[in-house]
Coordinates of C-alpha atoms in Angstrom, one line a residue:
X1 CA 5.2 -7.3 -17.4
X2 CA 6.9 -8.2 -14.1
X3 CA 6.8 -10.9 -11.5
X4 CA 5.0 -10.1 -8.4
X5 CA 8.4 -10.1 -6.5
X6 CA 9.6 -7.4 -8.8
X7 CA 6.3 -5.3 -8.1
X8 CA 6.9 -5.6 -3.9
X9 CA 10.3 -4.4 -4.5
X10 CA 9.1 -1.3 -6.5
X11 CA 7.0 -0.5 -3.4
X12 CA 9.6 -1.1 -1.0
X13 CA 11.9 1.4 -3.1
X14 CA 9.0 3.7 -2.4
X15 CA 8.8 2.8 1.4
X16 CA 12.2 3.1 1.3
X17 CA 12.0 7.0 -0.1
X18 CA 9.0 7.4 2.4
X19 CA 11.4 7.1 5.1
X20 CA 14.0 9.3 4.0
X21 CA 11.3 11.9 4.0
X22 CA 11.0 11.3 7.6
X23 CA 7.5 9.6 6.7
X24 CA 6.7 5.7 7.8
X25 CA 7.7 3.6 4.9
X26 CA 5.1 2.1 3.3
X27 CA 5.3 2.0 -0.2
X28 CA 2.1 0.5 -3.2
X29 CA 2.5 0.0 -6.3
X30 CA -0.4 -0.2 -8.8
X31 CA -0.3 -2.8 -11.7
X32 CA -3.0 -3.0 -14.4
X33 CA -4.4 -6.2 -16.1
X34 CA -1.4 -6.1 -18.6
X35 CA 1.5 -5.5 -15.8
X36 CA 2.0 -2.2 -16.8
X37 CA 2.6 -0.2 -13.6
X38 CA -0.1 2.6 -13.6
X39 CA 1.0 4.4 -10.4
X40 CA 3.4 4.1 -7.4
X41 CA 4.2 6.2 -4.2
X42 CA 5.3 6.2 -0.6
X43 CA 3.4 7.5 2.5
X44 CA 3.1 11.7 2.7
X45 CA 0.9 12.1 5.6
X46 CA 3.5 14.7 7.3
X47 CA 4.8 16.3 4.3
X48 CA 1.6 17.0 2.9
X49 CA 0.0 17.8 6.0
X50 CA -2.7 15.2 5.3
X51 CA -4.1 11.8 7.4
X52 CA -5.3 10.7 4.0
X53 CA -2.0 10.7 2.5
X54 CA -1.2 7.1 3.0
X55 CA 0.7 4.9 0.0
X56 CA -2.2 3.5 -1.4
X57 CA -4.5 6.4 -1.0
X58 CA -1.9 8.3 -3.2
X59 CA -1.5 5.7 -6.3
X60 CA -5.5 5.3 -5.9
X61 CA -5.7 9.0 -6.5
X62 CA -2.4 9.3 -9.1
X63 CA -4.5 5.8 -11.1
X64 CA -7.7 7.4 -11.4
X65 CA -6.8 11.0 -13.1
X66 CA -4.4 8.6 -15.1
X67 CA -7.4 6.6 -16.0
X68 CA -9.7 9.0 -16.3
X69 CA -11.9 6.5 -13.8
X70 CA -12.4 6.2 -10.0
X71 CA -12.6 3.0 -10.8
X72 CA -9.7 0.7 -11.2
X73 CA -11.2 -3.2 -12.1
X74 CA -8.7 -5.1 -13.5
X75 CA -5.7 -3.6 -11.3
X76 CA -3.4 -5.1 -8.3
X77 CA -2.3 -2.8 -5.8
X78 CA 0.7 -4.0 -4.0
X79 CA 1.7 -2.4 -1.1
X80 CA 4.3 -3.2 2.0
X81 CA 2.1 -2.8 4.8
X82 CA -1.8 -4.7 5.0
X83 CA -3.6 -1.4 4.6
X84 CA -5.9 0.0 6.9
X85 CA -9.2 0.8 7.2
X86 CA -9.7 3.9 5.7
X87 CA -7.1 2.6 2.1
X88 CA -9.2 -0.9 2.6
X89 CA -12.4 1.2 2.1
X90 CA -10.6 3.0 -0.6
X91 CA -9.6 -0.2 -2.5
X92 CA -13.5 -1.3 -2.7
X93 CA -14.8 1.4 -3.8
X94 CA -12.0 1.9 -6.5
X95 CA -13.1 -2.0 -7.0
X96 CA -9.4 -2.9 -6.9
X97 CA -9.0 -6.6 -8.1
X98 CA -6.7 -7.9 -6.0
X99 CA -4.4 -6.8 -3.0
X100 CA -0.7 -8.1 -2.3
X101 CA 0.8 -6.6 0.6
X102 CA 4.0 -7.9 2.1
X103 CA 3.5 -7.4 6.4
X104 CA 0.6 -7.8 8.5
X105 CA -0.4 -5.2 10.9
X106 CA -1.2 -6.5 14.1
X107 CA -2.3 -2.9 15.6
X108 CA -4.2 -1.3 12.5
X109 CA -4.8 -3.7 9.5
X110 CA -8.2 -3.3 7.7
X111 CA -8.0 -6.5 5.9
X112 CA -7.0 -9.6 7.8
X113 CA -5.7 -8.7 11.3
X114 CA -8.7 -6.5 12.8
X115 CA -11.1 -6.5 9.8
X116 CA -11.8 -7.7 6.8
X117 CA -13.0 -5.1 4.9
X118 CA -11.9 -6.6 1.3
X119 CA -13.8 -9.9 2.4
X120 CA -17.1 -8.6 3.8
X121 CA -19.9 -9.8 1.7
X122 CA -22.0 -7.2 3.0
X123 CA -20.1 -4.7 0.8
X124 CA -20.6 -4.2 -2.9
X125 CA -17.1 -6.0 -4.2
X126 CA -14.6 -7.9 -2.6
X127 CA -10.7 -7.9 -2.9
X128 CA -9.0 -11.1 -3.9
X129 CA -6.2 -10.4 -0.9
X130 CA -3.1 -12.6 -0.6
X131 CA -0.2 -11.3 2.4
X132 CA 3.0 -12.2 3.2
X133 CA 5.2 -11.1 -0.2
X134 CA 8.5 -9.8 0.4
X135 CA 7.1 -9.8 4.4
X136 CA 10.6 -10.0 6.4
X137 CA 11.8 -6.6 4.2
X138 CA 8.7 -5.2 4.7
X139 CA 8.8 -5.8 8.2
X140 CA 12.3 -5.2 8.8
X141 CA 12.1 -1.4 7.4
X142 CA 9.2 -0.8 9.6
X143 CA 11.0 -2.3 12.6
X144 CA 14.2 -0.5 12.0
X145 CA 12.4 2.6 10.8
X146 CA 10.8 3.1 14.6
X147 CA 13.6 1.6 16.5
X148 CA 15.6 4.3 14.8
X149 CA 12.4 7.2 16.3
X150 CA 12.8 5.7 19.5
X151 CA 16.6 5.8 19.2
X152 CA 16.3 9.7 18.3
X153 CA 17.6 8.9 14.9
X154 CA 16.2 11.4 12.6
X155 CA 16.1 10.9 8.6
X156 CA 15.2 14.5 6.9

């Protein structure tokens, strides 16, 4: 059983592979009740030729054939980036317990910046959501990550 700042650095690792792949780092981790770490992975959207394949979409998918459930009650997903939309949907229906993510995202976030999708009440279960863990790494590999695109540095 780890700390929750040894979790975020797990999915930064992850983020951190992600972007060697030539993928956007983000990187989730998913913990179960005891702090045994069920699933983890880093953005594929390019290398698998799929929109879906964002971090958390991956360890949702990688938890539930572990499991042998869709649903995942009990678990913490912690992931670098507030996910969006679509992996906000994702985490309710999985009936995640709680989210930790480390950087808000001002352009896309699904759970504090543009929605709230983990707080609606109109939904079926709500996410327990706390931001800002290990949020100047997680920030800082994003930033550095696109300055280096714009920069025509290339990782892959």
């Amino acid at each position: 059983m780890g700390f929750p700042e040894q979790y975020m650095e797990i999915a930064l690792t992850e983020a951190r592979l992600a972007a060697e792949r030539g993928e956007v780092p983000i990187g989730a981790v998913l913990v179960d009740s005891d702090g045994r770490i069920i699933a983890r992975n880093g953005n594929r959207t390019i290398e698998l030729c799929d929109p879906g394949a964002h971090a958390e979409m991956l360890v949702l998918r990688q938890a539930g054939r572990v499991q042998g459930n869709y649903r995942l009650p009990g678990t913490t997903l912690y992931v670098t980036l507030e996910p969006c939309v679509m992996c906000a949907g994702a985490l309710v229906h999985a009936r995640v317990s709680r989210l930790i993510y480390g950087a808000i995202d001002p352009k896309a976030g699904g759970v504090v910046s543009l929605f709230q999708v983990g707080q609606d009440t109109r939904l079926n279960h709500l996410l327990d959501v706390e931001g800002g863990l290990l949020e100047a790494e997680s920030a800082a590999l994003l930033k550095n990550f696109f300055r280096e695109r714009r920069n025509g540095v290339v990782t892959k």
